[in-house]
Structure formats: structure tokens, C-alpha cells
Short mmCIF file of C-alpha atoms and ligand atoms in Angstrom, two decimals:
data_model
loop_
_atom_site.label_atom_id
_atom_site.label_comp_id
_atom_site.label_asym_id
_atom_site.label_seq_id
_atom_site.Cartn_x
_atom_site.Cartn_y
_atom_site.Cartn_z
CA UNK X 6 -28.74 2.59 -13.67
CA UNK X 7 -28.44 -0.63 -11.67
CA UNK X 8 -31.10 -3.29 -12.07
CA UNK X 9 -31.00 -5.32 -8.87
CA UNK X 10 -32.52 -8.74 -9.43
CA UNK X 11 -34.40 -10.60 -6.72
CA UNK X 12 -32.36 -13.11 -4.72
CA UNK X 13 -33.87 -16.09 -6.49
CA UNK X 14 -34.29 -14.57 -9.93
CA UNK X 15 -33.90 -17.21 -12.64
CA UNK X 16 -31.37 -17.17 -15.47
CA UNK X 17 -34.22 -16.60 -17.92
CA UNK X 18 -35.35 -13.54 -15.98
CA UNK X 19 -31.81 -12.16 -16.01
CA UNK X 20 -31.46 -12.79 -19.77
CA UNK X 21 -34.81 -11.20 -20.36
CA UNK X 22 -33.71 -8.07 -18.50
CA UNK X 23 -30.44 -7.96 -20.45
CA UNK X 24 -32.46 -8.01 -23.68
CA UNK X 25 -34.74 -5.32 -22.33
CA UNK X 26 -31.79 -3.11 -21.33
CA UNK X 27 -30.25 -3.55 -24.77
CA UNK X 28 -33.55 -2.87 -26.50
CA UNK X 29 -33.60 0.49 -24.69
CA UNK X 30 -30.30 1.26 -26.40
CA UNK X 31 -28.23 0.75 -23.24
CA UNK X 32 -25.19 -1.43 -22.61
CA UNK X 33 -25.81 -4.27 -20.14
CA UNK X 34 -23.11 -5.59 -17.79
CA UNK X 35 -24.22 -8.60 -15.76
CA UNK X 36 -22.51 -8.91 -12.38
CA UNK X 37 -23.22 -12.15 -10.56
CA UNK X 38 -22.70 -11.53 -6.86
CA UNK X 39 -22.68 -13.93 -3.92
CA UNK X 40 -26.08 -12.61 -2.81
CA UNK X 41 -27.79 -11.58 -6.01
CA UNK X 42 -27.25 -10.66 -9.64
CA UNK X 43 -27.25 -7.04 -10.74
CA UNK X 44 -27.29 -5.65 -14.25
CA UNK X 45 -25.55 -2.35 -14.80
CA UNK X 46 -27.45 -0.53 -17.55
CA UNK X 47 -25.09 2.09 -18.91
CA UNK X 48 -25.94 5.05 -21.08
CA UNK X 49 -29.17 6.75 -20.03
CA UNK X 50 -30.68 8.42 -17.01
CA UNK X 51 -34.27 9.02 -18.13
CA UNK X 52 -37.07 8.40 -15.66
CA UNK X 53 -39.08 6.43 -18.27
CA UNK X 54 -36.17 4.02 -18.67
CA UNK X 55 -36.16 3.40 -14.92
CA UNK X 56 -39.88 2.75 -14.89
CA UNK X 57 -39.79 0.45 -17.85
CA UNK X 58 -37.04 -1.66 -16.22
CA UNK X 59 -38.77 -1.75 -12.83
CA UNK X 60 -41.69 -3.64 -14.29
CA UNK X 61 -39.50 -6.63 -15.36
CA UNK X 62 -40.11 -10.06 -13.83
CA UNK X 63 -37.63 -10.94 -11.09
CA UNK X 64 -36.53 -7.31 -10.63
CA UNK X 65 -36.16 -6.15 -7.04
CA UNK X 66 -35.13 -2.51 -7.59
CA UNK X 67 -33.75 -0.10 -10.18
CA UNK X 68 -31.42 2.56 -8.85
CA UNK X 69 -29.27 5.26 -10.37
CA UNK X 70 -25.50 4.72 -10.13
CA UNK X 71 -24.28 7.80 -8.31
CA UNK X 72 -20.55 7.47 -9.05
CA UNK X 73 -19.38 8.89 -12.39
CA UNK X 74 -17.61 5.58 -13.02
CA UNK X 75 -20.17 2.82 -13.23
CA UNK X 76 -18.94 -0.74 -13.74
CA UNK X 77 -15.85 -0.02 -11.60
CA UNK X 78 -17.92 1.14 -8.64
CA UNK X 79 -18.74 -0.70 -5.43
CA UNK X 80 -22.34 0.41 -5.89
CA UNK X 81 -22.63 -1.95 -8.84
CA UNK X 82 -20.44 -4.73 -7.43
CA UNK X 83 -19.90 -4.74 -3.65
CA UNK X 84 -17.76 -7.91 -3.71
CA UNK X 85 -14.04 -7.50 -4.43
CA UNK X 86 -12.85 -8.61 -7.86
CA UNK X 87 -10.10 -11.19 -8.04
CA UNK X 88 -8.01 -11.28 -11.20
CA UNK X 89 -6.53 -14.66 -12.03
CA UNK X 90 -4.29 -15.63 -14.89
CA UNK X 91 -1.74 -18.43 -14.89
CA UNK X 92 0.46 -18.09 -11.81
CA UNK X 93 -0.96 -14.68 -10.87
CA UNK X 94 -3.89 -14.25 -8.51
CA UNK X 95 -4.60 -10.78 -7.20
CA UNK X 96 -7.40 -9.40 -5.05
CA UNK X 97 -10.01 -10.58 -2.56
CA UNK X 98 -7.49 -11.38 0.16
CA UNK X 99 -4.78 -12.82 -2.10
CA UNK X 100 -1.66 -10.74 -2.68
CA UNK X 101 0.12 -10.89 -6.03
CA UNK X 102 3.71 -9.82 -6.54
CA UNK X 103 4.84 -8.89 -10.04
CA UNK X 104 8.60 -8.53 -10.19
CA UNK X 105 11.32 -8.30 -12.79
CA UNK X 106 13.45 -5.84 -14.68
CA UNK X 107 12.26 -2.53 -16.07
CA UNK X 108 13.30 -3.68 -19.56
CA UNK X 109 13.95 -7.07 -21.09
CA UNK X 110 17.61 -6.85 -22.16
CA UNK X 111 18.77 -10.36 -23.02
CA UNK X 112 17.75 -13.99 -22.67
CA UNK X 113 20.17 -14.53 -19.80
CA UNK X 114 18.99 -11.40 -17.97
CA UNK X 115 15.29 -12.21 -18.14
CA UNK X 116 15.59 -15.95 -17.39
CA UNK X 117 17.86 -15.32 -14.41
CA UNK X 118 15.50 -12.62 -13.16
CA UNK X 119 12.48 -14.89 -13.56
CA UNK X 120 14.15 -17.71 -11.64
CA UNK X 121 15.30 -15.41 -8.84
CA UNK X 122 12.01 -13.58 -8.33
CA UNK X 123 10.12 -16.84 -8.44
CA UNK X 124 12.42 -18.38 -5.81
CA UNK X 125 11.77 -15.37 -3.56
CA UNK X 126 7.98 -15.70 -3.94
CA UNK X 127 6.96 -13.47 -6.85
CA UNK X 128 3.83 -14.68 -8.61
CA UNK X 129 4.36 -12.97 -11.97
CA UNK X 130 7.23 -11.63 -14.06
CA UNK X 131 7.40 -8.07 -15.33
CA UNK X 132 9.64 -6.81 -18.10
CA UNK X 133 9.20 -4.11 -20.71
CA UNK X 134 9.65 -5.00 -24.38
CA UNK X 135 8.12 -1.74 -25.64
CA UNK X 136 9.49 1.02 -23.44
CA UNK X 137 8.01 4.51 -23.08
CA UNK X 138 11.14 6.62 -22.64
CA UNK X 139 11.26 10.35 -22.03
CA UNK X 140 14.08 10.70 -24.56
CA UNK X 141 13.90 9.22 -28.06
CA UNK X 142 17.66 8.54 -27.73
CA UNK X 143 17.22 6.19 -24.75
CA UNK X 144 16.88 2.39 -25.11
CA UNK X 145 13.42 1.73 -26.51
CA UNK X 146 13.14 -1.98 -25.72
CA UNK X 147 13.68 -5.16 -27.72
CA UNK X 148 10.09 -5.09 -29.03
CA UNK X 149 8.92 -8.45 -30.45
CA UNK X 150 12.21 -10.15 -29.61
CA UNK X 151 11.70 -8.98 -26.01
CA UNK X 152 8.25 -10.58 -26.02
CA UNK X 153 9.76 -13.85 -27.25
CA UNK X 154 12.30 -13.76 -24.42
CA UNK X 155 9.48 -13.16 -21.91
CA UNK X 156 7.64 -16.17 -23.30
CA UNK X 157 10.84 -18.22 -22.88
CA UNK X 158 11.05 -17.04 -19.25
CA UNK X 159 7.43 -18.12 -18.72
CA UNK X 160 8.23 -21.53 -20.23
CA UNK X 161 11.22 -21.86 -17.92
CA UNK X 162 9.49 -20.82 -14.68
CA UNK X 163 5.72 -20.96 -15.11
CA UNK X 164 5.43 -17.28 -14.15
CA UNK X 165 2.71 -15.22 -15.83
CA UNK X 166 4.05 -12.34 -17.93
CA UNK X 167 3.13 -8.69 -17.38
CA UNK X 168 4.34 -6.34 -20.11
CA UNK X 169 3.46 -2.93 -21.47
CA UNK X 170 1.61 -2.20 -24.67
CA UNK X 171 2.18 1.34 -25.92
CA UNK X 172 0.04 1.66 -29.03
CA UNK X 173 -3.16 0.32 -30.54
CA UNK X 174 -1.21 -1.19 -33.46
CA UNK X 175 0.75 -3.38 -31.04
CA UNK X 176 -2.15 -4.75 -29.00
CA UNK X 177 -2.61 -7.98 -31.00
CA UNK X 178 1.10 -8.69 -31.02
CA UNK X 179 1.62 -8.05 -27.29
CA UNK X 180 -1.55 -9.95 -26.38
CA UNK X 181 -0.20 -13.00 -28.22
CA UNK X 182 2.67 -13.24 -25.72
CA UNK X 183 1.53 -11.49 -22.53
CA UNK X 184 -0.70 -12.78 -19.74
CA UNK X 185 -1.40 -9.25 -18.49
CA UNK X 186 -1.29 -6.11 -20.65
CA UNK X 187 0.23 -3.13 -18.85
CA UNK X 188 -0.99 0.34 -19.69
CA UNK X 189 1.76 2.74 -18.71
CA UNK X 190 1.26 5.93 -16.77
CA UNK X 191 1.80 8.04 -19.88
CA UNK X 192 -1.03 6.24 -21.66
CA UNK X 193 -3.65 6.20 -18.91
CA UNK X 194 -5.82 8.59 -20.88
CA UNK X 195 -5.15 7.15 -24.34
CA UNK X 196 -8.78 6.19 -24.77
CA UNK X 197 -8.43 4.32 -28.08
CA UNK X 198 -5.72 2.19 -26.49
CA UNK X 199 -7.91 1.53 -23.44
CA UNK X 200 -10.72 0.37 -25.70
CA UNK X 201 -8.33 -1.82 -27.67
CA UNK X 202 -7.00 -3.59 -24.56
CA UNK X 203 -10.57 -3.87 -23.30
CA UNK X 204 -11.28 -6.03 -26.32
CA UNK X 205 -8.05 -8.04 -26.27
CA UNK X 206 -9.25 -10.77 -23.91
CA UNK X 207 -6.38 -10.40 -21.43
CA UNK X 208 -6.31 -8.85 -17.94
CA UNK X 209 -5.03 -5.29 -17.84
CA UNK X 210 -2.75 -3.55 -15.33
CA UNK X 211 -3.72 0.12 -15.53
CA UNK X 212 -1.17 2.56 -14.12
CA UNK X 213 -2.26 5.90 -12.77
CA UNK X 214 -1.08 8.87 -14.82
CA UNK X 215 1.32 11.06 -12.80
CA UNK X 216 -1.13 13.98 -13.03
CA UNK X 217 -4.40 12.04 -12.99
CA UNK X 218 -7.01 12.22 -10.25
CA UNK X 219 -8.63 9.14 -8.74
CA UNK X 220 -11.76 9.87 -10.72
CA UNK X 221 -9.79 10.05 -13.96
CA UNK X 222 -8.10 6.75 -13.12
CA UNK X 223 -11.43 5.05 -12.50
CA UNK X 224 -12.95 6.51 -15.64
CA UNK X 225 -9.95 5.18 -17.57
CA UNK X 226 -10.64 1.74 -16.03
CA UNK X 227 -14.25 2.19 -17.09
CA UNK X 228 -13.17 2.37 -20.77
CA UNK X 229 -11.64 -1.11 -20.40
CA UNK X 230 -14.51 -2.58 -18.38
CA UNK X 231 -17.02 -1.12 -20.78
CA UNK X 232 -15.56 -3.29 -23.57
CA UNK X 233 -16.60 -6.34 -21.55
CA UNK X 234 -13.22 -6.99 -19.92
CA UNK X 235 -13.78 -7.34 -16.14
CA UNK X 236 -10.13 -8.07 -15.30
CA UNK X 237 -8.58 -4.71 -14.50
CA UNK X 238 -5.89 -4.19 -11.86
CA UNK X 239 -5.34 -0.58 -10.77
CA UNK X 240 -1.81 0.58 -10.04
CA UNK X 241 -0.71 3.56 -7.94
CA UNK X 242 2.75 4.36 -9.32
CA UNK X 243 3.29 7.84 -7.91
CA UNK X 244 2.27 11.33 -8.95
CA UNK X 245 4.07 14.51 -9.84
CA UNK X 246 4.36 17.03 -7.01
CA UNK X 247 6.68 19.90 -6.04
CA UNK X 248 8.78 17.43 -4.05
CA UNK X 249 12.18 16.52 -5.49
CA UNK X 250 13.61 14.04 -2.98
CA UNK X 251 11.84 11.22 -4.78
CA UNK X 252 11.30 10.70 -8.53
CA UNK X 253 7.52 10.82 -8.01
CA UNK X 254 5.44 11.04 -4.82
CA UNK X 255 3.83 7.75 -3.83
CA UNK X 256 0.51 8.55 -2.13
CA UNK X 257 -0.51 5.48 -0.18
CA UNK X 258 -3.87 6.93 0.86
CA UNK X 259 -4.84 5.99 -2.68
CA UNK X 260 -5.08 2.38 -1.55
CA UNK X 261 -7.72 2.64 1.22
CA UNK X 262 -9.51 5.36 -0.73
CA UNK X 263 -9.90 3.22 -3.84
CA UNK X 264 -10.76 0.20 -1.71
CA UNK X 265 -13.86 2.03 -0.52
CA UNK X 266 -15.17 3.06 -3.91
CA UNK X 267 -14.10 0.30 -6.28
CA UNK X 268 -14.09 -3.50 -6.25
CA UNK X 269 -11.04 -3.68 -8.53
CA UNK X 270 -7.73 -4.95 -7.11
CA UNK X 271 -5.13 -2.30 -6.32
CA UNK X 272 -1.36 -2.67 -6.49
CA UNK X 273 1.37 -0.14 -5.90
CA UNK X 274 4.67 0.42 -7.69
CA UNK X 275 7.20 1.57 -5.10
CA UNK X 276 9.99 1.42 -7.71
CA UNK X 277 8.65 4.19 -9.94
CA UNK X 278 6.86 5.78 -6.98
CA UNK X 279 10.12 6.56 -5.21
CA UNK X 280 12.85 6.29 -7.84
CA UNK X 281 15.37 5.11 -5.23
CA UNK X 282 16.26 1.49 -4.51
CA UNK X 283 16.81 2.22 -0.82
CA UNK X 284 13.26 3.50 -0.35
CA UNK X 285 11.55 0.58 -2.10
CA UNK X 286 11.46 -2.11 0.65
CA UNK X 287 9.76 0.09 3.26
CA UNK X 288 7.27 1.53 0.78
CA UNK X 289 6.46 -1.98 -0.43
CA UNK X 290 5.74 -3.10 3.14
CA UNK X 291 3.78 0.10 3.80
CA UNK X 292 1.67 -0.56 0.69
CA UNK X 293 0.71 -3.99 1.98
CA UNK X 294 -0.05 -2.46 5.38
CA UNK X 295 -2.29 0.11 3.67
CA UNK X 296 -4.30 -2.72 2.15
CA UNK X 297 -2.80 -3.11 -1.33
CA UNK X 298 -3.63 -6.33 -3.15
CA UNK X 299 -0.10 -6.58 -4.43
CA UNK X 300 3.03 -4.96 -5.75
CA UNK X 301 4.88 -4.42 -8.97
CA UNK X 302 8.61 -4.15 -8.33
CA UNK X 303 11.66 -3.65 -10.51
CA UNK X 304 14.31 -6.30 -9.90
CA UNK X 305 17.53 -6.65 -11.91
CA UNK X 306 20.50 -9.04 -11.69
CA UNK X 307 22.90 -6.10 -11.92
CA UNK X 308 21.04 -2.81 -11.28
CA UNK X 309 24.16 -0.72 -11.74
CA UNK X 310 24.38 -1.77 -15.38
CA UNK X 311 20.66 -1.91 -16.17
CA UNK X 312 19.58 -0.37 -19.49
CA UNK X 313 16.71 1.46 -17.76
CA UNK X 314 15.71 2.39 -14.22
CA UNK X 315 18.67 0.70 -12.48
CA UNK X 316 18.70 3.37 -9.75
CA UNK X 317 15.29 2.21 -8.51
CA UNK X 318 15.75 -1.54 -9.07
CA UNK X 319 16.35 -4.09 -6.34
CA UNK X 320 19.02 -6.73 -6.77
CA UNK X 321 18.04 -10.34 -6.07
CA UNK X 322 19.06 -10.24 -2.43
CA UNK X 323 17.26 -6.96 -1.79
CA UNK X 324 14.15 -8.42 -3.40
CA UNK X 325 14.31 -11.47 -1.18
CA UNK X 326 14.55 -9.24 1.90
CA UNK X 327 11.68 -7.08 0.68
CA UNK X 328 9.51 -10.16 0.22
CA UNK X 329 10.39 -11.33 3.72
CA UNK X 330 9.31 -7.98 5.16
CA UNK X 331 6.08 -7.91 3.13
CA UNK X 332 5.24 -11.46 4.13
CA UNK X 333 5.36 -10.46 7.82
CA UNK X 334 3.03 -7.52 7.22
CA UNK X 335 0.67 -9.69 5.16
CA UNK X 336 0.55 -12.33 7.88
CA UNK X 337 -0.22 -9.70 10.50
CA UNK X 338 -3.19 -8.64 8.37
CA UNK X 339 -4.33 -12.20 7.81
CA UNK X 340 -3.64 -12.04 4.08
CA UNK X 341 -1.96 -14.63 1.93
CA UNK X 342 0.98 -13.84 -0.31
CA UNK X 343 0.17 -15.43 -3.68
CA UNK X 344 0.49 -19.20 -3.71
CA UNK X 345 3.79 -20.77 -4.66
CA UNK X 346 4.09 -21.30 -8.41
CA UNK X 347 4.26 -24.92 -9.50
CA UNK X 348 7.55 -25.80 -11.15
CA UNK X 349 7.21 -25.57 -14.94
C1 PEP H 424 7.44 0.67 -16.15
O1 PEP H 424 6.68 -0.05 -15.48
O2 PEP H 424 8.60 0.35 -16.45
C2 PEP H 424 6.97 2.02 -16.53
C3 PEP H 424 7.45 2.64 -17.59
O3 PEP H 424 6.07 2.51 -15.66
P1 PEP H 424 5.21 3.87 -15.67
O4 PEP H 424 4.31 3.76 -16.87
O5 PEP H 424 4.49 3.82 -14.37
O6 PEP H 424 6.18 5.02 -15.76
MN1 MN H 425 10.79 1.29 -15.26
#
């Protein structure tokens, strides 16, 4: 249920309604909008509950939330959410670009990558320290040492760090180093992990599972939001189809579709979405044209010798050209590419 407060409802009235919602055994999420404050009361649909809330002082209306996802829906929060952490701002008209290698491999590799992507306009650095690999015999990541190297790259460039957390046991460790916790496609429906990152106090980049529907993606986001973490970035990274010319199929209609039903920022991942370096620049530009709030792109100093996903990684020059192309599309749409990062 949504409790819509009157335009000039006082803080006391809002707090009183939060207490009332909680006393009814429901979870209260307060969303302060430009126009008015609403309280999403999650957990019950009984008519008596509605009536009891309607009588509260300062309450304008109580309405059911029709979407199966609640806190993520535009019904509850019509204004777009902007996620901000360190150098990264994403959403509400500001585009964020997260770029870097698939895996952190060495100090030299990650620092060089951070410097190059920053120079070309990226606003955050990606790099996997814990890698979800299809084969147990493939490179699994440098784990905590990889996180330390990411922190060194942040110190050197000022770029915020986006890195994957694969298991609940690792959440505290990864959250100690990362600015944004990435939930990989394979873990989109790992509900205990979603709850754990919801409570970790860091923004979360949630990747769509390759076989997940939009509703499943938004319900996964709901697990994180429901823990009181409002900073969720959704990522379309491609789905599994019958098509074999690309590694996955990158459905860009996801972007305008999600835009209409959720206030959360949406980025795309043309690297995993296509699996081919040569397809990445155009799909990146197309994502911006479709209304994406940003991109996550794999960039490597020497893609041919990368320890993972080299075949879909851009080299530094290709990344620069991709940024140039995206900037033109962004300008045409009246959007800003994330602000330049101050020198560390
Ligand atoms: C990655 O970002 O390197 C990654 C493993 O992505 P996904 O979870 O989308 O496969
Ligand atoms: Mn990868």
C-alpha cells in the first residue's frame, strides 16, 4: 500500500504514520519526493489496514501498489533515482560510465587501465577480483589481493570502484574495498546474497540473469531495496536466446521499458551483451540513444592476452572512440556524460 501524505504534511505526521505502519506489522519505506512524501507500507493488503491508515493526520490518500515489485516501482516513487558514490553519478539525466578490465590481473594492468579510462571520460573503474567462471579450471580472480589493487587504482585516479561479490561470506570483505557491489548475472536470484548486499551500506549494480524476465529482475532489486538500501542500479547485460552470432542477445527495449515502470537507473553492458569487441561501440551508442543512464564496458590494455573476456574487451583507443561516439549521442539527447573526475 502507498500512504500519500498531504503536500504540507509535517515531519511529525510522517513519523507518526511510519510508527503506525510498523505497528500494523508492515515495513515502512519513506520516499521524500519533490512534491510530497509517500510511505510505502509493504506486507499486507487487508481492507482494514487501508482504512486504519487513511485516518492518520496529514494523510492525503492510501492506495494499493499494483505492481508486484513495490519500492522499485514508479507508482511509489515517480521521480528518477540518482545513485551517487565518489566519482560515479548515475541517473536523473546524468550518464555514468563504468569501464575497466573483466578481471584484475596485476597492479600495472589495473592502474594503467584506470588511468586510460579516466582520461577518456569514464566515471568509475570496473574490475573483477572474484570471478564467476563457467569452468572451475579457468582463472578465478585474485580475490582479496585483487581488491587491494583496485583500492590502489582508486587512490591513483580518484575513480570509484565497481566489483563483483559472489557469495554472502564475502560481502563484508568486498564492501570494505568497493564503492559499488556488483551482483553478477548468475547470482541475480541468489536471494540471501541480495539481502546481504542490501544491508551492506553500499550501492549495488544488479545484473539481469540471462534467463530472467523484467519482473524477476525488479523483484530481485526489491530484495535489496527492502533491506533499506535505495541505491540500486539495474544492468541489462544480455539474455540467452537461440541466436549464436553473439555471445548473448542484448535487448535494448529493456531500457525504455524499465524507464516506464521503475525509477531506478538503468545501464547496459554491451561487452557481455554481444561478446564481440567490434560490436561494442555501436551497441554502447545505441544504449545511450535508447535512454540508458550509463554503460559498463570491458577495457583492457592488451585484450589479446587478457585472462578473461579479451574477445569482447576494447583496447584504450577503441574505448576513447566509443566514448566520443556516446558523447555525441548524449549531447543530442541533452544529457550530460558524468562530470570529469577531479585529479586524485
Ligand atoms: C562481468 O561483469 O565480468 C561478469 C561476469 O558479468 P555477468 O555477471 O553479466 O556475466
Ligand atoms: Mn567479463
